[in-house]
XYZ file of C-alpha atoms in Angstrom:
723
model
C 3.110 26.811 -10.556
C 0.711 28.496 -8.534
C 0.377 28.388 -4.828
C -2.028 25.633 -4.593
C -0.035 23.460 -6.936
C 3.320 24.490 -4.792
C 1.521 23.417 -1.537
C 0.421 19.970 -3.141
C 3.854 19.369 -3.889
C 4.829 20.145 -0.345
C 2.071 17.677 0.979
C 3.260 14.935 -1.264
C 6.921 15.495 -0.521
C 5.850 15.574 3.226
C 3.982 12.364 3.048
C 6.990 10.717 1.182
C 9.356 11.722 4.108
C 6.927 10.677 6.847
C 6.810 7.201 5.254
C 10.678 7.027 5.251
C 10.731 8.197 8.795
C 8.329 5.621 9.924
C 10.154 2.845 8.108
C 13.499 4.083 9.774
C 11.712 4.127 13.323
C 10.404 0.581 12.935
C 13.873 -0.634 11.682
C 15.386 0.826 14.609
C 12.757 -0.881 16.931
C 13.551 -4.079 15.242
C 17.149 -4.006 15.009
C 18.273 -1.453 17.457
C 19.703 2.365 17.130
C 21.554 3.047 13.932
C 23.236 6.097 13.314
C 22.397 6.385 9.699
C 18.584 5.776 10.435
C 18.528 8.493 13.067
C 20.124 10.912 10.724
C 17.490 10.009 8.134
C 14.777 10.657 10.531
C 16.411 14.014 11.596
C 16.787 15.013 7.960
C 13.083 14.074 7.269
C 11.765 16.436 10.073
C 14.335 19.167 8.966
C 13.117 19.051 5.566
C 9.393 19.184 6.369
C 10.006 22.048 8.760
C 12.187 23.971 6.096
C 9.542 23.468 3.414
C 6.698 24.378 5.517
C 8.562 27.607 6.610
C 8.406 28.671 2.975
C 4.809 28.807 2.999
C 4.372 30.369 6.531
C 2.867 27.132 7.894
C 3.927 28.311 11.437
C 1.837 25.480 13.282
C 3.662 22.803 11.166
C 7.028 24.630 11.850
C 6.501 24.852 15.503
C 5.624 21.215 15.867
C 8.379 19.897 13.706
C 10.880 22.108 15.412
C 10.213 20.349 18.599
C 10.532 16.832 16.960
C 13.576 17.958 15.539
C 15.064 19.077 18.745
C 14.390 15.709 20.295
C 16.149 14.107 17.219
C 18.980 16.432 17.588
C 19.645 15.435 21.049
C 19.381 11.746 19.957
C 21.832 12.233 17.180
C 24.350 14.011 19.542
C 24.151 11.162 21.960
C 22.525 13.242 24.745
C 19.494 11.124 24.811
C 19.260 7.409 24.548
C 16.611 5.952 22.108
C 14.092 3.952 24.454
C 10.685 2.229 23.258
C 8.584 4.817 24.667
C 10.421 7.536 22.561
C 10.109 5.554 19.348
C 6.404 5.127 20.082
C 6.211 8.878 20.476
C 8.054 9.864 17.349
C 5.574 7.567 15.468
C 2.636 9.283 16.957
C 4.466 12.682 16.126
C 4.629 11.430 12.587
C 1.033 10.617 12.430
C 0.077 14.102 13.502
C 2.283 15.686 11.163
C 0.592 13.777 8.519
C -2.727 15.370 9.810
C -1.075 18.735 9.638
C -0.296 18.185 5.988
C -3.790 17.004 5.286
C -5.241 20.104 6.850
C -2.774 22.111 4.477
C -4.096 20.012 1.553
C -7.521 20.920 2.403
C -6.742 24.548 2.725
C -7.282 24.259 6.522
C -3.878 25.219 7.831
C -5.438 27.900 9.976
C -7.128 25.144 12.229
C -5.543 22.465 14.106
C -6.712 19.196 13.092
C -6.595 17.807 16.727
C -5.555 20.253 19.384
C -5.883 17.794 22.238
C -3.508 15.297 20.505
C -0.951 18.296 19.861
C -0.951 19.340 23.456
C -0.454 15.801 24.567
C 2.461 15.317 22.199
C 4.071 18.445 22.926
C 4.212 17.427 26.771
C 5.471 14.139 25.846
C 8.367 15.558 23.709
C 8.896 18.362 26.373
C 9.191 15.540 29.114
C 12.008 14.053 26.892
C 13.526 17.458 26.453
C 13.134 18.311 30.020
C 11.644 21.643 28.866
C 8.176 21.125 30.014
C 7.701 24.760 30.924
C 9.104 25.787 27.529
C 6.501 23.650 25.910
C 3.620 24.939 27.902
C 4.731 28.563 26.658
C 3.759 27.351 23.369
C -0.090 26.865 23.464
C -1.775 24.908 20.737
C -3.481 26.703 18.009
C -7.018 25.375 18.780
C -9.792 27.036 16.732
C -11.841 27.159 20.109
C -11.307 27.879 23.489
C -11.405 25.377 26.180
C -14.093 25.602 28.688
C -12.864 25.581 32.329
C -15.207 22.814 33.368
C -14.169 19.256 32.549
C -17.779 18.158 32.548
C -20.423 18.545 29.597
C -23.580 20.568 30.920
C -25.859 17.886 30.073
C -28.325 17.124 32.906
C -29.569 13.835 31.180
C -28.236 10.423 30.636
C -27.061 10.071 27.154
C -27.647 6.506 25.550
C -26.133 5.940 22.166
C -27.414 2.436 20.697
C -26.658 0.642 17.551
C -28.772 -2.610 17.637
C -27.341 -5.486 15.690
C -28.767 -6.306 11.996
C -30.635 -9.105 13.596
C -32.376 -7.505 16.526
C -35.798 -7.967 14.997
C -34.926 -11.321 13.620
C -34.256 -12.339 17.162
C -37.686 -11.059 18.146
C -36.252 -7.946 20.171
C -37.985 -4.688 19.152
C -36.114 -1.680 20.291
C -39.269 0.262 20.610
C -40.431 -1.986 23.561
C -37.086 -1.284 25.357
C -37.716 2.357 24.995
C -41.402 1.862 26.463
C -39.657 0.119 29.077
C -37.315 2.857 29.808
C -40.383 5.153 30.223
C -40.851 3.341 33.460
C -37.670 4.413 34.812
C -37.657 7.842 33.792
C -38.609 10.243 30.922
C -37.193 10.189 27.349
C -36.481 13.798 26.654
C -35.445 13.298 22.971
C -34.597 10.384 20.664
C -32.472 11.030 17.274
C -33.007 8.223 15.088
C -30.118 7.309 12.628
C -30.956 6.117 9.215
C -27.589 5.936 7.538
C -27.344 2.377 7.551
C -30.656 1.918 5.378
C -30.106 0.088 2.148
C -31.662 0.915 -1.215
C -35.240 -0.043 -1.318
C -34.923 -3.270 -3.501
C -32.260 -4.686 -1.018
C -34.294 -3.721 2.025
C -35.120 -6.584 4.414
C -38.085 -5.852 6.623
C -36.686 -8.301 9.209
C -33.403 -6.586 9.622
C -32.839 -3.573 12.002
C -30.987 -0.724 10.124
C -31.818 2.073 12.635
C -29.452 3.701 15.288
C -30.547 5.830 18.244
C -29.301 8.458 20.337
C -31.277 9.255 23.453
C -31.553 11.874 26.040
C -32.808 10.335 29.077
C -33.906 12.174 32.290
C -34.135 9.727 35.238
C -32.836 9.114 38.873
C -32.309 5.504 38.298
C -28.657 3.980 38.614
C -26.668 3.062 35.472
C -26.976 -0.613 36.188
C -30.646 -0.315 35.995
C -30.788 1.723 32.816
C -28.290 -0.911 31.312
C -30.434 -3.767 32.499
C -33.128 -2.571 30.322
C -31.001 -3.533 27.303
C -30.082 -6.958 28.573
C -31.475 -9.020 25.899
C -29.801 -7.179 23.169
C -26.722 -5.847 24.906
C -24.211 -8.468 23.911
C -24.878 -7.973 20.134
C -25.366 -4.356 20.125
C -23.132 -1.110 20.385
C -24.354 0.369 23.541
C -22.935 3.267 25.516
C -24.442 5.203 28.359
C -23.195 8.214 29.419
C -24.157 9.731 33.081
C -25.392 13.301 33.308
C -22.481 15.616 33.457
C -20.062 13.079 32.066
C -16.484 14.170 31.619
C -15.478 15.899 28.348
C -13.161 12.818 27.619
C -16.330 10.560 27.689
C -17.929 12.655 24.900
C -14.711 12.656 22.771
C -14.614 8.930 23.008
C -18.149 8.533 22.065
C -17.805 11.000 18.981
C -14.878 9.025 17.835
C -16.571 5.573 18.129
C -19.729 6.803 16.033
C -19.860 4.325 13.216
C -21.740 6.740 10.890
C -20.097 8.761 8.356
C -19.565 12.480 9.616
C -22.386 14.756 9.568
C -22.589 18.387 9.786
C -20.692 19.604 12.894
C -23.699 20.627 14.956
C -25.624 17.176 13.866
C -22.522 15.506 15.134
C -22.613 17.098 18.383
C -26.313 16.487 19.013
C -25.785 13.066 17.815
C -23.172 12.566 20.522
C -25.504 14.194 23.108
C -22.834 16.906 23.900
C -25.440 19.521 22.767
C -29.186 19.549 22.517
C -31.005 20.393 19.173
C -32.631 23.291 21.105
C -29.110 24.730 21.954
C -28.167 24.044 18.400
C -31.127 25.936 16.762
C -30.770 28.862 19.082
C -26.917 29.285 17.905
C -27.998 28.632 14.175
C -30.378 31.274 14.318
C -28.112 33.747 15.731
C -25.416 32.933 13.132
C -27.946 33.677 10.467
C -28.484 36.891 12.063
C -24.783 38.040 12.146
C -23.672 40.069 9.107
C -20.334 38.123 9.056
C -21.277 34.854 10.382
C -18.672 33.056 12.699
C -17.771 29.347 12.464
C -20.697 27.375 14.269
C -17.806 25.620 16.669
C -16.634 28.822 17.949
C -20.224 30.173 18.774
C -20.997 27.044 20.351
C -18.120 27.432 22.653
C -18.529 30.951 23.366
C -22.065 30.249 24.342
C -20.894 27.820 26.802
C -23.060 24.910 25.418
C -19.975 22.590 24.455
C -16.615 22.264 25.503
C -13.723 23.225 23.035
C -12.162 19.689 23.126
C -15.485 18.215 22.148
C -15.950 20.450 19.071
C -12.518 19.945 18.432
C -13.121 15.970 18.493
C -16.164 16.274 16.458
C -14.214 18.638 13.875
C -11.651 15.822 13.628
C -13.931 13.382 12.840
C -15.675 15.472 10.379
C -12.254 16.505 8.662
C -11.116 12.590 8.772
C -13.641 11.538 6.153
C -13.256 15.045 4.102
C -9.555 14.591 4.033
C -9.710 10.883 2.933
C -11.975 11.629 0.040
C -9.778 14.704 -0.934
C -6.619 12.679 -1.019
C -7.876 10.137 -3.538
C -7.112 10.908 -7.045
C -5.350 14.242 -6.461
C -1.810 13.129 -7.570
C -0.236 10.149 -9.056
C 3.337 9.449 -9.386
C 4.439 8.232 -12.807
C 7.673 6.485 -13.821
C 9.464 8.753 -16.284
C 9.960 5.999 -18.735
C 6.009 5.386 -18.909
C 5.726 9.094 -19.851
C 8.607 8.757 -22.678
C 7.049 5.755 -24.218
C 3.519 7.583 -24.230
C 5.209 10.617 -25.770
C 7.025 8.607 -28.422
C 4.053 6.733 -29.500
C 1.947 10.027 -29.855
C 4.963 11.223 -31.999
C 4.549 7.999 -34.311
C 0.793 8.513 -34.294
C 1.091 11.938 -35.777
C 3.567 10.612 -38.360
C 1.127 7.865 -39.148
C -1.788 10.409 -39.445
C 0.224 12.513 -41.753
C 0.919 9.403 -44.122
C -2.750 8.600 -44.147
C -3.450 12.120 -45.061
C -0.971 12.150 -47.818
C -2.336 8.677 -49.046
C -5.913 10.039 -49.066
C -4.660 13.383 -51.025
C -3.092 11.099 -53.583
C -6.242 8.830 -53.536
C -3.882 5.792 -53.273
C -6.227 3.138 -51.945
C -3.515 0.557 -51.123
C -1.510 3.148 -48.973
C -4.577 4.455 -47.368
C -5.578 0.693 -46.285
C -1.674 0.400 -44.899
C -1.911 3.768 -43.125
C -5.014 2.859 -41.575
C -3.873 -0.487 -40.239
C -0.730 1.495 -38.692
C -3.141 4.164 -37.098
C -5.206 1.409 -35.538
C -2.258 -0.363 -34.321
C -0.698 3.027 -32.768
C -3.900 3.978 -30.945
C -3.998 0.645 -29.337
C -0.535 1.035 -28.131
C -1.106 4.478 -27.074
C -4.302 3.302 -25.089
C -2.181 0.577 -23.374
C 0.632 3.180 -22.672
C -2.032 5.623 -21.222
C -3.588 3.055 -19.143
C -0.298 2.095 -17.669
C 0.055 5.707 -16.351
C -2.848 4.781 -13.919
C -1.309 1.663 -12.804
C 0.623 2.035 -9.466
C 2.368 -0.580 -7.312
C 0.321 -2.226 -4.604
C 3.312 -1.340 -2.277
C 1.321 2.002 -1.623
C -1.291 0.028 0.201
C 1.227 -2.636 1.867
C 3.551 0.111 3.199
C 1.020 1.170 5.955
C 0.928 -2.433 7.431
C 4.254 -2.663 9.241
C 3.238 0.143 11.320
C -0.278 -1.337 11.793
C 0.875 -4.827 12.623
C 3.319 -3.263 15.124
C 0.660 -1.227 16.839
C -1.798 -4.093 17.060
C 0.707 -6.580 18.297
C 1.482 -4.424 21.244
C -2.247 -3.692 21.972
C -2.921 -7.592 21.806
C 0.362 -8.523 23.550
C 1.242 -10.982 20.645
C 4.315 -11.354 18.865
C 3.503 -11.261 15.191
C 5.930 -11.068 12.157
C 4.717 -9.471 9.011
C 6.315 -10.435 5.521
C 5.335 -8.761 2.425
C 5.867 -10.134 -1.049
C 4.792 -8.928 -4.490
C 4.778 -5.319 -3.514
C 5.510 -4.153 -7.119
C 2.538 -5.692 -8.448
C 0.703 -3.112 -10.279
C -3.200 -2.344 -10.240
C -5.421 0.785 -11.085
C -4.707 3.748 -9.199
C -8.731 4.148 -8.134
C -8.548 0.791 -6.670
C -5.437 1.217 -4.336
C -7.070 3.500 -1.973
C -10.431 1.657 -1.994
C -8.373 -1.538 -1.081
C -7.011 0.146 2.222
C -9.978 -0.541 4.435
C -10.979 -3.981 3.402
C -7.370 -5.256 3.994
C -7.173 -3.345 7.354
C -10.268 -5.253 8.301
C -8.877 -8.748 7.112
C -5.472 -8.016 8.807
C -7.076 -7.014 12.163
C -9.253 -9.967 12.109
C -6.118 -12.274 11.418
C -4.368 -10.775 14.454
C -7.220 -10.595 16.911
C -8.856 -14.126 16.049
C -6.713 -16.113 13.808
C -3.284 -15.902 15.582
C -3.265 -17.412 18.945
C -1.265 -15.897 22.011
C 2.183 -17.428 22.601
C 1.443 -20.043 25.388
C -1.468 -21.419 22.980
C 0.937 -21.717 20.088
C 3.736 -23.317 22.152
C 1.138 -25.744 23.647
C 0.190 -26.781 20.136
C 3.679 -27.373 19.073
C 4.124 -23.862 17.157
C 6.797 -21.245 17.363
C 5.766 -18.638 19.903
C 5.855 -15.847 17.148
C 2.803 -15.723 14.949
C 3.215 -14.951 11.160
C 1.178 -12.877 8.718
C 1.880 -12.856 5.140
C 0.660 -10.152 2.684
C 1.258 -11.319 -1.260
C 0.077 -9.950 -4.506
C 0.488 -11.218 -7.871
C -1.242 -11.330 -11.296
C -3.130 -14.418 -12.578
C -5.134 -14.754 -15.663
C -5.735 -10.855 -16.412
C -6.603 -10.396 -12.568
C -4.747 -9.158 -9.615
C -4.779 -11.510 -6.811
C -4.053 -10.382 -3.274
C -3.607 -12.743 -0.461
C -3.551 -12.171 3.466
C -2.545 -15.647 5.106
C -1.754 -16.441 8.758
C -0.397 -19.384 10.626
C -3.111 -19.081 13.427
C -5.550 -21.589 14.687
C -7.687 -21.467 11.417
C -11.511 -21.425 11.269
C -13.584 -23.711 12.931
C -16.040 -25.299 10.327
C -18.366 -26.908 12.924
C -18.752 -23.660 14.877
C -19.349 -21.558 11.740
C -22.016 -24.084 10.484
C -23.776 -24.264 13.869
C -23.827 -20.410 13.981
C -25.156 -20.011 10.603
C -28.084 -22.855 11.253
C -28.644 -20.834 14.527
C -29.081 -17.273 12.588
C -31.161 -19.229 9.860
C -28.450 -18.752 7.111
C -28.541 -22.334 6.192
C -30.797 -25.306 6.961
C -29.744 -27.988 9.144
C -30.082 -30.578 6.305
C -28.040 -28.590 3.748
C -24.886 -29.882 2.351
C -22.106 -27.194 2.024
C -18.679 -27.539 0.651
C -15.765 -26.170 2.959
C -15.543 -23.101 0.724
C -19.202 -22.363 1.198
C -19.065 -22.711 4.919
C -15.919 -20.357 5.237
C -17.568 -17.804 2.965
C -20.458 -17.360 5.693
C -18.087 -15.304 7.552
C -19.040 -12.458 5.007
C -22.762 -12.640 5.991
C -23.803 -9.495 7.696
C -23.694 -9.413 11.436
C -21.980 -13.012 11.477
C -19.358 -13.633 14.125
C -18.356 -16.575 16.100
C -16.215 -14.645 18.187
C -16.831 -15.193 22.124
C -15.467 -11.736 22.936
C -15.986 -8.484 21.345
C -12.892 -6.413 21.291
C -11.836 -2.963 20.188
C -10.458 -4.794 16.945
C -13.234 -7.167 16.014
C -15.743 -9.351 16.870
C -19.107 -7.570 16.393
C -19.615 -9.190 12.903
C -19.461 -5.888 11.303
C -16.424 -5.740 9.060
C -16.120 -8.983 7.083
C -19.492 -8.131 5.201
C -18.085 -4.766 4.463
C -14.996 -6.385 3.235
C -17.142 -8.249 0.664
C -19.252 -5.498 -0.319
C -16.350 -3.340 -1.198
C -14.586 -5.936 -3.141
C -17.801 -6.472 -5.055
C -17.988 -2.530 -5.804
C -14.463 -2.968 -7.499
C -15.719 -6.029 -9.583
C -13.946 -8.395 -7.578
C -14.340 -11.478 -5.453
C -13.143 -12.682 -2.102
C -12.597 -15.980 -0.942
C -11.427 -17.859 2.302
C -9.645 -21.098 2.708
C -8.582 -22.462 5.952
C -7.107 -25.650 7.884
C -8.011 -25.819 11.494
C -4.803 -25.600 13.636
C -2.739 -24.466 10.704
C -4.021 -20.998 9.494
C -6.141 -19.198 7.102
C -5.831 -17.443 3.670
C -8.067 -14.885 2.412
C -7.860 -14.321 -1.397
C -8.840 -11.222 -3.282
C -9.179 -11.131 -6.972
C -9.693 -8.057 -8.896
C -9.571 -6.943 -12.549
C -6.522 -5.114 -13.550
C -8.197 -2.009 -14.543
C -11.773 -0.253 -14.456
C -11.135 1.648 -17.583
C -10.817 -0.003 -20.800
C -10.689 -3.824 -21.388
C -10.169 -6.088 -24.270
C -13.532 -7.565 -24.872
C -14.955 -10.430 -26.762
C -18.385 -9.836 -28.508
C -21.300 -12.453 -28.580
C -24.798 -12.266 -29.956
C -27.979 -13.793 -28.006
C -31.248 -13.027 -29.654
C -30.728 -9.598 -31.021
C -28.507 -8.350 -28.103
C -24.834 -7.959 -28.161
C -23.089 -8.878 -25.088
C -19.227 -8.390 -24.263
C -17.088 -10.791 -22.122
C -13.609 -9.652 -20.949
C -11.157 -11.180 -23.457
C -8.769 -12.254 -20.462
C -11.386 -14.559 -19.138
C -12.280 -16.265 -22.359
C -10.420 -19.603 -22.682
C -12.027 -21.133 -25.860
C -14.987 -21.315 -27.901
C -16.722 -24.557 -29.239
C -19.567 -25.641 -31.121
C -22.275 -26.809 -28.584
C -23.662 -29.122 -31.356
C -27.347 -30.586 -31.337
C -28.468 -32.424 -28.541
C -25.318 -31.733 -26.503
C -25.347 -30.821 -22.841
C -27.316 -32.495 -20.415
C -28.138 -31.304 -16.787
C -26.519 -28.052 -17.696
C -23.047 -29.854 -18.066
C -21.247 -30.286 -21.453
C -18.645 -32.945 -22.161
C -15.441 -30.903 -22.949
C -12.976 -33.486 -23.887
C -14.129 -35.920 -21.262
C -14.557 -33.225 -18.397
C -17.745 -32.000 -17.370
C -18.312 -28.275 -17.872
C -21.049 -26.525 -16.158
C -22.890 -23.903 -18.274
C -25.853 -21.570 -18.610
C -27.734 -20.330 -21.579
C -27.700 -16.618 -21.983
C -31.063 -16.703 -23.540
C -32.726 -18.355 -20.532
C -30.723 -16.305 -18.065
C -31.932 -13.142 -19.492
C -35.221 -14.427 -20.714
C -34.603 -13.361 -24.374
C -37.248 -15.723 -25.650
C -36.855 -19.012 -27.409
C -34.441 -19.767 -30.242
C -35.283 -20.974 -33.567
C -33.416 -23.796 -34.695
C -29.903 -22.287 -34.490
C -26.515 -23.752 -34.186
C -25.368 -22.533 -30.612
C -21.628 -22.077 -29.606
C -20.189 -22.243 -26.150
C -17.664 -19.992 -24.714
C -15.526 -21.366 -22.111
C -14.874 -18.886 -19.104
C -12.294 -19.013 -16.463
C -11.891 -17.026 -13.326
C -9.318 -18.065 -11.044
C -9.473 -21.931 -10.631
C -13.036 -22.134 -11.783
C -14.413 -22.796 -15.037
C -17.755 -22.725 -16.784
C -19.470 -21.962 -20.238
C -22.154 -19.793 -21.595
C -24.046 -20.663 -24.615
C -24.642 -17.927 -27.229
C -26.206 -17.775 -30.550
C -23.225 -16.099 -32.275
C -19.635 -15.293 -31.792
C -18.699 -11.828 -33.145
C -14.973 -11.439 -32.218
C -12.830 -9.344 -30.232
C -13.092 -5.717 -29.595
C -12.040 -2.999 -27.256
C -14.603 -1.735 -24.584
C -14.539 1.306 -22.657
C -16.311 0.372 -19.450
C -19.110 2.859 -18.391
C -21.172 2.471 -15.261
C -24.619 0.582 -15.297
C -27.750 2.652 -14.864
C -30.341 2.209 -12.236
C -32.221 -0.228 -14.338
C -29.331 -2.865 -14.374
C -27.370 -1.623 -11.616
C -28.462 -4.229 -9.087
C -27.879 -7.306 -11.690
C -25.229 -9.562 -10.390
C -24.660 -10.932 -13.859
C -23.725 -7.537 -15.574
C -20.471 -5.678 -14.633
C -21.000 -2.676 -16.853
C -21.722 -1.475 -20.305
C -19.991 -0.046 -23.174
C -20.774 2.005 -26.552
C -20.315 -0.041 -29.700
C -18.987 1.610 -32.914
C -22.570 2.143 -34.292
C -23.388 3.939 -31.060
C -25.496 1.332 -29.471
C -25.025 0.187 -25.976
C -23.749 -3.273 -25.238
C -23.772 -5.042 -21.807
C -20.487 -6.534 -20.190
C -21.037 -9.773 -18.483
C -19.966 -10.357 -14.904
C -17.820 -13.646 -15.385
C -17.286 -14.683 -11.724
C -20.907 -14.541 -11.165
C -21.761 -16.453 -14.458
C -19.476 -18.895 -13.725
C -20.887 -19.201 -9.748
C -24.418 -19.331 -11.563
C -23.685 -22.097 -13.878
C -21.870 -24.295 -11.120
C -24.783 -23.800 -8.855
C -27.408 -24.507 -11.408
C -25.498 -27.882 -12.725
C -25.105 -28.798 -9.291
C -28.952 -28.683 -8.258
C -30.018 -30.092 -11.816
C -27.632 -33.040 -11.390
C -29.168 -33.674 -7.766
C -32.781 -33.381 -9.192
C -31.732 -35.961 -11.951
C -30.364 -38.395 -9.548
C -33.324 -38.080 -7.256
C -35.766 -38.581 -10.185
C -33.520 -41.741 -11.260
C -33.717 -43.159 -7.924
C -37.235 -42.310 -7.388
C -38.030 -44.296 -10.901
C -35.920 -47.006 -9.800
C -37.724 -47.602 -6.477
C -41.102 -47.244 -8.277
C -40.279 -49.429 -11.031
């Protein structure tokens, strides 16, 4: 094992220990101090410190030593456990996690967050009554802190992210900037284009741009803020006065919604640095024989305070480390590896048997051996794919802490229950699920679950309930987030949708269609915007992220009783059992798990896009018409019945070809935006076949059948009237 691999093992072990430490701290908070739990926490900190010492990771050793010292005093009953101490230890665990991430990214020489380290060390020192000793251990900041507490920016800094509907609401940010010109001089505008979508999904009525302005003016903050009066409610607006405190810029950097850019660009974007100052330092950096890090040069030139640079570095690294953590390691059960090795052994034997049969020119034996090899290849495939399957508990395990912290922030008492944590899904989906689930949980806690007094007034228990559940269903994994809160208000959602022009007043929608409006971009019925939610940016991101995983998300709710958000995902993104069909000369693949049965459509069967399936109407769609593959000659059509969740529909095809395995390949640019396709695969003859997206096909069939039926009813009614 080389040094990098050894450090990787240290990081993995450290993260596991931190998780155990967090669970023990939350258990103490719930059930009170327990000697065994305190010893377990102490051992976790001690093990991390010891392992870090082996690699000379002094920063990690120093900090965990301080944590260990506090735990030692608790263990020896010299200090009593109290809520503030538990919160401090949880935050210390978070910081140790950041140090481990820095080690993983080979950045152990730089402190991931010097300001946080200093704050934590002071608090630890307070408990240990050794503040002076803590102060003697300075943080290993990569930059020196300026003596002053203010940024040397003589202009106002205005950070503006208008809502997506700003233009649709008749407001043009440029007109606001022109008005600002009457109050002072706009020195610089930095336009942010990060939110611009691909050209084919671009909506000319949506406002995708963000703005960072340097504004020289003698006007008051209230006068400047009044310029944004008509868009302030729906926008993210922050105005920093000239020479604002360093802390204000740190807060601004942390709140920037865009993906972290280069360090210099990030500082310019936040207003802590001007473009001219950055250009000067970059020019000097290029002239240096041995270039220094840009952050150090900016601080040395007194352009930016050290903590502001550290905050920008932290934001920049968070994204890099998050990407680096994905797919680096995967824990595999030993039994799964044993099974795979056994199967490979059997495959080798079967291959030898096939060779022998071929050398003896024994056709019958060759056929038998070939059948054995094919069967074993399928078993090896399944066993290999199972190595990528991990328990969703890896995602769920972070939520006890999240619920605890948000409950405290909101002043609500909320109990979290988790079931189905051992349900397995593809490793590549686990990390991508974390953010969508976080959005849903935060919304449920902030807007769904009522404060205790409202719950008591409506006859509920004071403590709110939040439930996370996962299970397998029809070849999919289903993840549910449910709460016993106030539920969704259909009338309010519909009124807001009509106001925003998403639906027409005369339009008739089902409950499900109304609830799903909350996933529209910029949609929010929240009367108050909080730190957690209410801006209408989040649920649309949830749906987009889930759809990128080839899944769907649905909401059901009952006013006064609660809401349930259900996410349905495929089990794997790698290989599926497929069912091939032929339409015109095209071979298409359907996921076999979602095929229920195949029936002969028959001549003249199927009216108004509905098929009579044993007395039950089944909506269907003809793939020839859907993909515009031309008119069919007089052929006998087949109907493939599909099911996704509780919904069923059919697709009409020319010919059924049967089962086959499909290695899923991404779609190219030509088909990438088609909702009816989920991927492609290579057939045995080397040609390409497209894989159909069953959830969207079912939705299309149901929608078309509904419209056609309504048209037919109207036509019959009109005929009756005329007749």
